[in-house]
Coordinates of C-alpha atoms and ligand atoms in Angstrom, one line a residue:
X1 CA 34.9 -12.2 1.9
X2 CA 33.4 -11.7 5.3
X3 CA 29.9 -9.9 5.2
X4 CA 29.7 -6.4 6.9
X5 CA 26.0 -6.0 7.0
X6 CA 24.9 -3.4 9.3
X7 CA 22.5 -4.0 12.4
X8 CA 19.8 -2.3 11.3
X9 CA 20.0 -4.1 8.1
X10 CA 20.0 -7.5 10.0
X11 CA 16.8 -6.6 11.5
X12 CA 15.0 -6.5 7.9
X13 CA 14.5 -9.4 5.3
X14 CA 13.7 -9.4 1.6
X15 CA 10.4 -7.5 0.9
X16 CA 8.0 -10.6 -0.1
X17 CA 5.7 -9.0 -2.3
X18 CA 8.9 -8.1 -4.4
X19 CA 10.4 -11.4 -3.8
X20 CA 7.3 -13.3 -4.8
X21 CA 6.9 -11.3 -8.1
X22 CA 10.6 -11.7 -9.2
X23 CA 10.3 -15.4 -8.7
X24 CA 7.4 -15.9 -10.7
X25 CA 9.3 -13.6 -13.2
X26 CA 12.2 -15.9 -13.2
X27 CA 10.4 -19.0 -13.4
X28 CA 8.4 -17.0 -16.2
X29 CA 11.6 -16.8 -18.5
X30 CA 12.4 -20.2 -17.8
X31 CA 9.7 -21.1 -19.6
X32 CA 7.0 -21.9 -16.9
X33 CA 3.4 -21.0 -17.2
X34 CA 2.9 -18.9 -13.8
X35 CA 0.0 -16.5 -13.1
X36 CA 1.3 -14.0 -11.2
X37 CA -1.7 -12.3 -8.9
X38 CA 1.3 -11.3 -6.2
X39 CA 2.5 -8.1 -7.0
X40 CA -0.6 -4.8 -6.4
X41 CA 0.0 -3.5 -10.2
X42 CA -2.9 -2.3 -12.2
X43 CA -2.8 -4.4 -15.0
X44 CA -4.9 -1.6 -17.5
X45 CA -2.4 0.7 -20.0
X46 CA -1.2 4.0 -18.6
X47 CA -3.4 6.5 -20.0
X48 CA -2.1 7.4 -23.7
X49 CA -2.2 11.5 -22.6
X50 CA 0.4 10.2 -19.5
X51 CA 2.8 8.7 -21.6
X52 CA 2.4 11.5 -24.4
X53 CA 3.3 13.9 -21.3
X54 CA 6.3 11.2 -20.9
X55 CA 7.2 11.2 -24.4
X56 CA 7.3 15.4 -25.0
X57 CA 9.6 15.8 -21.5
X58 CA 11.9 13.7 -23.3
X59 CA 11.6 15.7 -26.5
X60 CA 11.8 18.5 -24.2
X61 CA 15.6 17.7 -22.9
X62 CA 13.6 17.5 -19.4
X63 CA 16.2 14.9 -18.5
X64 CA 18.4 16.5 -16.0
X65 CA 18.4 17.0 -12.1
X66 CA 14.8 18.6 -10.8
X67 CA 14.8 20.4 -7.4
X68 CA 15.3 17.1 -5.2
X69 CA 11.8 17.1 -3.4
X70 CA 10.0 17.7 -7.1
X71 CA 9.4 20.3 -9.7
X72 CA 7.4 23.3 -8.4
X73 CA 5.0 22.2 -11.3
X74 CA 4.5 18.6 -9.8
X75 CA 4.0 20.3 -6.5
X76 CA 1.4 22.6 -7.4
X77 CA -0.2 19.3 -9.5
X78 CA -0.1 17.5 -6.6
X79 CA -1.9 20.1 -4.5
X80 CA -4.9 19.9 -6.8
X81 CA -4.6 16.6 -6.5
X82 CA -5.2 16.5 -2.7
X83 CA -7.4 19.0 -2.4
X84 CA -10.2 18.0 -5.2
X85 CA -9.5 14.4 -4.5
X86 CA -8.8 13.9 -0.8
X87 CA -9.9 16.8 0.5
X88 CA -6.8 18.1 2.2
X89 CA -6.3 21.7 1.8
X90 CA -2.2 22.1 1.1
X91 CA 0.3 23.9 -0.6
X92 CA 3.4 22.8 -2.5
X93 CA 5.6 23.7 0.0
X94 CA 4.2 21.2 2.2
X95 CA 4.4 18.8 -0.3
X96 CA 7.1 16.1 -1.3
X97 CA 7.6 14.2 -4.2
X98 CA 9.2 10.7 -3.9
X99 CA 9.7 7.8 -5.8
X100 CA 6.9 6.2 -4.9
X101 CA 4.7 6.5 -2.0
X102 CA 7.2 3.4 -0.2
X103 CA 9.5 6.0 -0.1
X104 CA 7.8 8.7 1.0
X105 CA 7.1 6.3 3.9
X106 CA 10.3 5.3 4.4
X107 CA 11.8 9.3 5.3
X108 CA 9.1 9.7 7.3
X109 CA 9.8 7.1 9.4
X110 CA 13.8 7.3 9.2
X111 CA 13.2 11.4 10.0
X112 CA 11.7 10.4 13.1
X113 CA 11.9 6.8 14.9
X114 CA 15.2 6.4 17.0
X115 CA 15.6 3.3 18.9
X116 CA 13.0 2.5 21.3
X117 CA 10.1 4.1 19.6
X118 CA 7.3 2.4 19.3
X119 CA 4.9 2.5 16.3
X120 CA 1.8 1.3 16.3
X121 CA 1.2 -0.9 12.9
X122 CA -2.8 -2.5 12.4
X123 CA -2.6 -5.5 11.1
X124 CA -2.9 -7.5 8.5
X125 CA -0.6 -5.3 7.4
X126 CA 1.6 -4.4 4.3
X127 CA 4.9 -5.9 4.4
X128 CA 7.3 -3.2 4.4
X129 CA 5.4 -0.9 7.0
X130 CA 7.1 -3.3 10.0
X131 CA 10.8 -4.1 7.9
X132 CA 10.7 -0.2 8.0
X133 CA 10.1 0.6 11.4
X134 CA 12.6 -2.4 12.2
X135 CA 15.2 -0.4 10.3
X136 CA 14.5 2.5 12.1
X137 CA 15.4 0.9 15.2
X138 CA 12.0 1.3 16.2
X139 CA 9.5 -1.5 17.7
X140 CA 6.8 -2.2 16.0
X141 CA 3.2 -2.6 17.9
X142 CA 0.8 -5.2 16.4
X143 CA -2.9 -3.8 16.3
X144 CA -4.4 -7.2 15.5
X145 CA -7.5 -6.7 13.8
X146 CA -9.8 -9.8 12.5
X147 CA -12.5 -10.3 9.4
X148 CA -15.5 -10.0 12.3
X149 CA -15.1 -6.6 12.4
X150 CA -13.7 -5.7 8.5
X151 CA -9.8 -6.0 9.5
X152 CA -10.7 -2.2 11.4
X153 CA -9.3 -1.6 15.1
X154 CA -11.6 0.0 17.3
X155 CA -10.3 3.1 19.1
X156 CA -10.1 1.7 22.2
X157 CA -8.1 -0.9 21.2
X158 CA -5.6 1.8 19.8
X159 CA -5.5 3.1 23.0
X160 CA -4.6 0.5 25.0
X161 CA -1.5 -0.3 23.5
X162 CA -0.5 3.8 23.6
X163 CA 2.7 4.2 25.9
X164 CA 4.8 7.7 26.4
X165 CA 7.2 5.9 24.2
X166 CA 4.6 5.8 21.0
X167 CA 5.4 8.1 18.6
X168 CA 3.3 7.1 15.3
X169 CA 0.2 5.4 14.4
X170 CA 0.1 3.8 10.6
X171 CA -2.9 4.0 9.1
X172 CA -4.0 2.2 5.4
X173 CA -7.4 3.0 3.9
X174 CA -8.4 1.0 2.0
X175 CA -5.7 -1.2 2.8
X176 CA -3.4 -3.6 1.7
X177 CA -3.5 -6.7 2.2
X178 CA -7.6 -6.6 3.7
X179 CA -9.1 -4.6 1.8
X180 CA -10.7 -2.5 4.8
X181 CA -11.8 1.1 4.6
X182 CA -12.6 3.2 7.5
X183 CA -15.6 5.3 7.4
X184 CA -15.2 9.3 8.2
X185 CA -17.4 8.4 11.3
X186 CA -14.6 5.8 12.5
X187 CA -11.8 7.9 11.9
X188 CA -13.4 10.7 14.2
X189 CA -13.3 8.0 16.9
X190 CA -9.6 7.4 16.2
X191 CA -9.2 11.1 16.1
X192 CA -10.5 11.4 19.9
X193 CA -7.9 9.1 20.8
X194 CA -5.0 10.7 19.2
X195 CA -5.8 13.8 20.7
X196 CA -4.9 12.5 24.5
X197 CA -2.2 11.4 23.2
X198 CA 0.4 14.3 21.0
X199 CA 3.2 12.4 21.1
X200 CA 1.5 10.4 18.5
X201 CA 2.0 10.9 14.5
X202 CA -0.3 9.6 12.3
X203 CA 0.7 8.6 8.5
X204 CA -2.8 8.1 6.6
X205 CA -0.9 6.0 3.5
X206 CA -4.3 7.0 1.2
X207 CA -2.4 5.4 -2.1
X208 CA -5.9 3.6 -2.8
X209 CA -8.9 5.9 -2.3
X210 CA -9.7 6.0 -5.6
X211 CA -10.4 2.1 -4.7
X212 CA -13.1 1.8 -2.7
X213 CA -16.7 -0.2 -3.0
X214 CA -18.6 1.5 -0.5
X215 CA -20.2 3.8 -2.4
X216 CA -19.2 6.4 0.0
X217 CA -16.5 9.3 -1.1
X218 CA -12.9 8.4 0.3
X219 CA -12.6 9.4 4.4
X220 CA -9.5 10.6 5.6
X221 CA -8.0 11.5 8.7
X222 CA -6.4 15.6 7.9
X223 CA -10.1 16.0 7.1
X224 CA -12.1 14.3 9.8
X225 CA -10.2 15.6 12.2
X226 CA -8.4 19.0 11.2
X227 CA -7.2 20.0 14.4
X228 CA -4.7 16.9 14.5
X229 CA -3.5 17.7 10.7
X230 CA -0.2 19.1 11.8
X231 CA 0.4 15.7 13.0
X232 CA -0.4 14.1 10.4
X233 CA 1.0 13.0 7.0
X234 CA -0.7 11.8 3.7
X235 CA 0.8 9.8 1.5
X236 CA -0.4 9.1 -2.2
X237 CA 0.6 8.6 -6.1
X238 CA 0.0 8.2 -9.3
X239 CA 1.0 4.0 -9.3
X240 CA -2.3 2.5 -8.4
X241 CA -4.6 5.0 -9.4
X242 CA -3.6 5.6 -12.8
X243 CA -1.6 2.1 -13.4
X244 CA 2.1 3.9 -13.4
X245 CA 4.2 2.0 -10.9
X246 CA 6.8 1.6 -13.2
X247 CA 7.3 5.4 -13.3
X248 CA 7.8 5.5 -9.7
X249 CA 6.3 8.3 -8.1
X250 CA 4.5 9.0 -5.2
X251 CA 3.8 12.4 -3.1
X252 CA 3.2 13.2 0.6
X253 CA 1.5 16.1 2.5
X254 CA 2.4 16.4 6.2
X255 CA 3.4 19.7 8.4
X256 CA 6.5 22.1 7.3
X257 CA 9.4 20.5 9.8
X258 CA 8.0 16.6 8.7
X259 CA 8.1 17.5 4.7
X260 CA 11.8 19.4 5.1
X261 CA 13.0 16.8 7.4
X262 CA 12.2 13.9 4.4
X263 CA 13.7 16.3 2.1
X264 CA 17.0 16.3 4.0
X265 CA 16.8 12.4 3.6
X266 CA 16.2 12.7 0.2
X267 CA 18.7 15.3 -0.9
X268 CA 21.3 12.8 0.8
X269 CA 19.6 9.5 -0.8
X270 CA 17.9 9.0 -3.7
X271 CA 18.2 12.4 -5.2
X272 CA 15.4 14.2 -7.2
X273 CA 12.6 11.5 -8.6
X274 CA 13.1 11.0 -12.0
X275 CA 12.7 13.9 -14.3
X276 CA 10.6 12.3 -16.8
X277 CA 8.1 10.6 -14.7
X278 CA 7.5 13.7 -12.8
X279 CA 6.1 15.2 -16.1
X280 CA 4.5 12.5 -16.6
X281 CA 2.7 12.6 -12.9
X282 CA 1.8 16.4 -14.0
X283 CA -0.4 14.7 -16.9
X284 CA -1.9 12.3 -14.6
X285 CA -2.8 14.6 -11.7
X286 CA -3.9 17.7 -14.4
X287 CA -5.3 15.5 -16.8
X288 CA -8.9 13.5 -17.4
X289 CA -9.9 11.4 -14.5
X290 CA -13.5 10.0 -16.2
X291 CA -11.8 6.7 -16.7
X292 CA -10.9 5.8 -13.0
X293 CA -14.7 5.1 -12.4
X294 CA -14.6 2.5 -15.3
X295 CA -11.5 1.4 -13.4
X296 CA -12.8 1.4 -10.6
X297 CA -16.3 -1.1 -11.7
X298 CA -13.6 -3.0 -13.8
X299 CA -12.4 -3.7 -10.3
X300 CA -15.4 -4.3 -8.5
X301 CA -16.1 -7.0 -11.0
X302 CA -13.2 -8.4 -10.6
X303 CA -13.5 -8.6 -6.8
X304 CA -16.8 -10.3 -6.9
X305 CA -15.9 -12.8 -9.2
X306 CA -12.4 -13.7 -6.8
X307 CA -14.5 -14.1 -4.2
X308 CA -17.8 -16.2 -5.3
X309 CA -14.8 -18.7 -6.7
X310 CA -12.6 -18.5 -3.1
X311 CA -15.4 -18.8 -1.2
X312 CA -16.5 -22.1 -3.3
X313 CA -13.6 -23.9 -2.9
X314 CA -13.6 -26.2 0.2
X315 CA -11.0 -25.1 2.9
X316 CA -10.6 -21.3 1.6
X317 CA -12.7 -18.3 2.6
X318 CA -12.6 -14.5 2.2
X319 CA -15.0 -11.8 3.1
X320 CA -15.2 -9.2 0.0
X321 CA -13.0 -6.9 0.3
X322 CA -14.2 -2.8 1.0
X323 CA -11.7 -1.1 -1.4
X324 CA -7.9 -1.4 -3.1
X325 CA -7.5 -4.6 -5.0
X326 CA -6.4 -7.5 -2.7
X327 CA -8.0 -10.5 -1.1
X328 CA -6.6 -12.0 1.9
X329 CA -7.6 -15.6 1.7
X330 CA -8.2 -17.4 5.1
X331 CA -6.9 -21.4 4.2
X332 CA -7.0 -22.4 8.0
X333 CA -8.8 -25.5 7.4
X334 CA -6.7 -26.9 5.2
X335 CA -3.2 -25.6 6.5
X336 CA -2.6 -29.6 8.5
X337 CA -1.3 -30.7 5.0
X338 CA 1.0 -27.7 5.0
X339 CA 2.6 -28.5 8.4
X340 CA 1.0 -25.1 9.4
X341 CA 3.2 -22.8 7.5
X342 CA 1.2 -21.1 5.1
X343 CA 4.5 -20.3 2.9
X344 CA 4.6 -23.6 2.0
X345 CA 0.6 -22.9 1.1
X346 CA 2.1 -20.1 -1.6
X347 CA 5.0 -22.3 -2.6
X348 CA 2.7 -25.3 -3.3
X349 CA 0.5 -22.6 -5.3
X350 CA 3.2 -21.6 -7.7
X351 CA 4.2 -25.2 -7.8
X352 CA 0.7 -25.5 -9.6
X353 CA 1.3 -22.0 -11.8
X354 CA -0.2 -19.2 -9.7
X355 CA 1.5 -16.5 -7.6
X356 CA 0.6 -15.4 -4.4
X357 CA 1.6 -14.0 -1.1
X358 CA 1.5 -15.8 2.3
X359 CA -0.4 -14.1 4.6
X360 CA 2.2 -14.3 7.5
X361 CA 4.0 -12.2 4.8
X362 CA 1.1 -9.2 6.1
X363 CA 1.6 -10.6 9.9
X364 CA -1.1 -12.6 9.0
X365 CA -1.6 -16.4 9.4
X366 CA -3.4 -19.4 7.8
X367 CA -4.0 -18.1 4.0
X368 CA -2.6 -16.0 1.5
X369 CA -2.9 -12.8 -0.6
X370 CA -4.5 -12.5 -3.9
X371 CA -3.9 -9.3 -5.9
X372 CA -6.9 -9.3 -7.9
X373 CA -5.8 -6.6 -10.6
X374 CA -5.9 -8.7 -13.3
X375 CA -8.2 -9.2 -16.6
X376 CA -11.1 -11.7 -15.3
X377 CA -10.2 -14.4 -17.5
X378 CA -6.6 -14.4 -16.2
X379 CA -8.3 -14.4 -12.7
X380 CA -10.8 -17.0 -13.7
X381 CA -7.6 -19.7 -14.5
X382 CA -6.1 -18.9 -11.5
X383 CA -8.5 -19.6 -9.2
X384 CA -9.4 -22.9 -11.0
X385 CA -5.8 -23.7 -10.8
X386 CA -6.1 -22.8 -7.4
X387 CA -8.8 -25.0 -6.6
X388 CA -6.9 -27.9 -8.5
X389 CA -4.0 -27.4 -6.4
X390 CA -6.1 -28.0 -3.4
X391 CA -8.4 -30.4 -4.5
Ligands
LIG401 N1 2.4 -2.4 -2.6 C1 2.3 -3.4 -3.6 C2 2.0 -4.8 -3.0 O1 1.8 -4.9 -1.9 C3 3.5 -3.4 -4.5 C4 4.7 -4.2 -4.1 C5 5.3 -3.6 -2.8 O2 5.9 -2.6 -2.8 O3 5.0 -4.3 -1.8 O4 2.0 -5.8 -3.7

């Protein structure tokens, strides 16, 4: 039968992170041996009080529809949540709860972009941000950035590439697929930008400050700079920070018409997040949150050790990475035996047992993406396999 794929989905391919992981999966059943560092996913156990919470909602009977933006208790969880951790002073009625912070990104975008917007994406950046905007109908603005300066844009390179027709700015700190945090001082800078400009939205995708190596508390924009927080939306979870990305949730904090709009999207989508893992979310955002600093070194650790071995293997370099847990591996010398195309690089990785993510995946070029949230010893194979396979 003839394919009736719509236009906007023609603009959009496959998410490769997703792609990547279900390969390595399938080649997984089949038998192979495949390290898979291609998929962001904490490899640590959710916290035993999490999936108690789980466990009692089912108990409970809590498996019917929820209000379809979240339960007022999630809300109200999640408002702790960004006040003590981020900062951001909110309420639950400015807050939505999705399933999982890609969605959350999603509405915002589909609430807002209408053919000819443009949307100003830094980059490396994380696959879906562009495929999203794409959908949208909107035009997505590379703000190249480079390791010389950390992967960060300097304002005035965000404001050159400001038209009348820009209508958001995605930010990622830490981010995915660099690593780079911006420092509250940076983000003020931004902030002076954005304010000659209002047509401008910012969405500050935060899923990762707990993440960060700098030693300095987690900077965000509603904070640096709140004059421009009713233009602004902050988007986080419970996935990375508490290792639950199976459960799906995420939550977002933006201004009244931004947070309804999304909710109109949702009501007509998706429906409520699931019931049970929105009880589950209460236990993570209410509960302990001593252990994230042990995550957090476990991390660090992990980081170093990726990137003494990258940075030891002929052909490969990475800077260390300021926060989240990715490494975005620059091959460039070696990328002649790959006819240039660095997804023959990944391909010819998981030929030799390891998964990864090309880096023209991130609108990178030239290397590929380790996701280094694995146990040391898992990382420590890989990396020699790596260096096998390149040898
Ligand atoms: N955000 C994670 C990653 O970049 C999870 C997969 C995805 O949604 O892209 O690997």
């Amino acid at each position: 039968m003839t394919q009736h794929l719509s236009e906007a989905l023609q603009r959009i391919e496959a998410s490769p992170t997703t792609a990547m992981t279900d390969r390595a999966s399938e080649l997984r059943e089949q038998g192979r041996d495949i390290i898979s560092l291609s998929v962001g996913e904490p490899d640590f156990p959710t916290p035993p009080h999490v999936i108690a919470a789980a466990k009692a909602a089912l108990d409970a009977g809590d498996t019917r529809y929820t209000p379809v933006t979240g339960t007022a208790r999630l809300k109200e969880a999640a408002a702790l949540h960004f006040r003590r951790d981020l900062g951001i002073e909110t309420d639950p009625a400015r807050v939505i709860v999705s399933a999982g912070g890609k969605q959350a990104i999603f509405e915002a975008l589909a609430a807002t972009v209408s053919a000819g917007d443009e949307v100003i994406v830094p980059s490396p950046w994380w696959v879906s941000y562009p495929q999203m905007v794409r959908f949208c109908g909107g035009r997505v603005v590379p703000l190249r950035t480079g390791p010389a300066h950390g992967y960060r844009f300097r304002p005035g390179e965000l404001e050159s590439l400001i038209t009348p027709q820009t209508n958001w700015l995605l930010l990622n700190s830490p981010g995915n697929p660099t690593g780079a945090v911006y420092p509250a001082e940076m983000l003020r800078g931004i902030g002076e930008v954005l304010r000659r400009h209002p047509q401008v939205l910012v969405l500050s995708d935060d899923i990762y400050a707990p993440l960060s190596y700098t030693g300095e508390p987690h900077a965000t924009l509603a904070v640096e700079c709140p004059d421009l927080a009713d233009r602004i939306i902050t988007v986080s979870g419970v996935s990375k920070s508490h290792a639950m990305t199976g459960f799906r949730i995420g939550v977002a904090t933006g201004p009244d018409w931004l947070i309804a709009a999304m909710g109109r999207l949702q009501s007509n989508s998706s429906g409520n997040p699931a019931s049970i893992s929105q009880a589950a979310a209460v236990a993570a955002f209410e509960g302990p949150q001593d252990f994230l600093s042990d995550w957090r070194e476990a991390f660090r650790r992990r980081r170093d050790l990726v990137v003494e071995r990258v940075n030891a293997i002929p052909g490969l370099s990475t800077p260390a990475p300021d926060g989240a847990f990715y490494c975005l591996v620059d091959a460039a010398p070696l990328m002649q035996r790959f006819g240039g195309d660095d997804s023959k690089l990944a391909l010819h990785l998981l030929d030799n047992g390891v998964a990864t993510v090309a880096a023209s995946a991130f609108g990178g070029r030239d290397g590929f993406r380790i996701s280094f949230a694995a146990d040391e010893a898992v990382l420590d194979e890989a990396l020699t396999r790596i260096e096998e396979a390149l040898s």
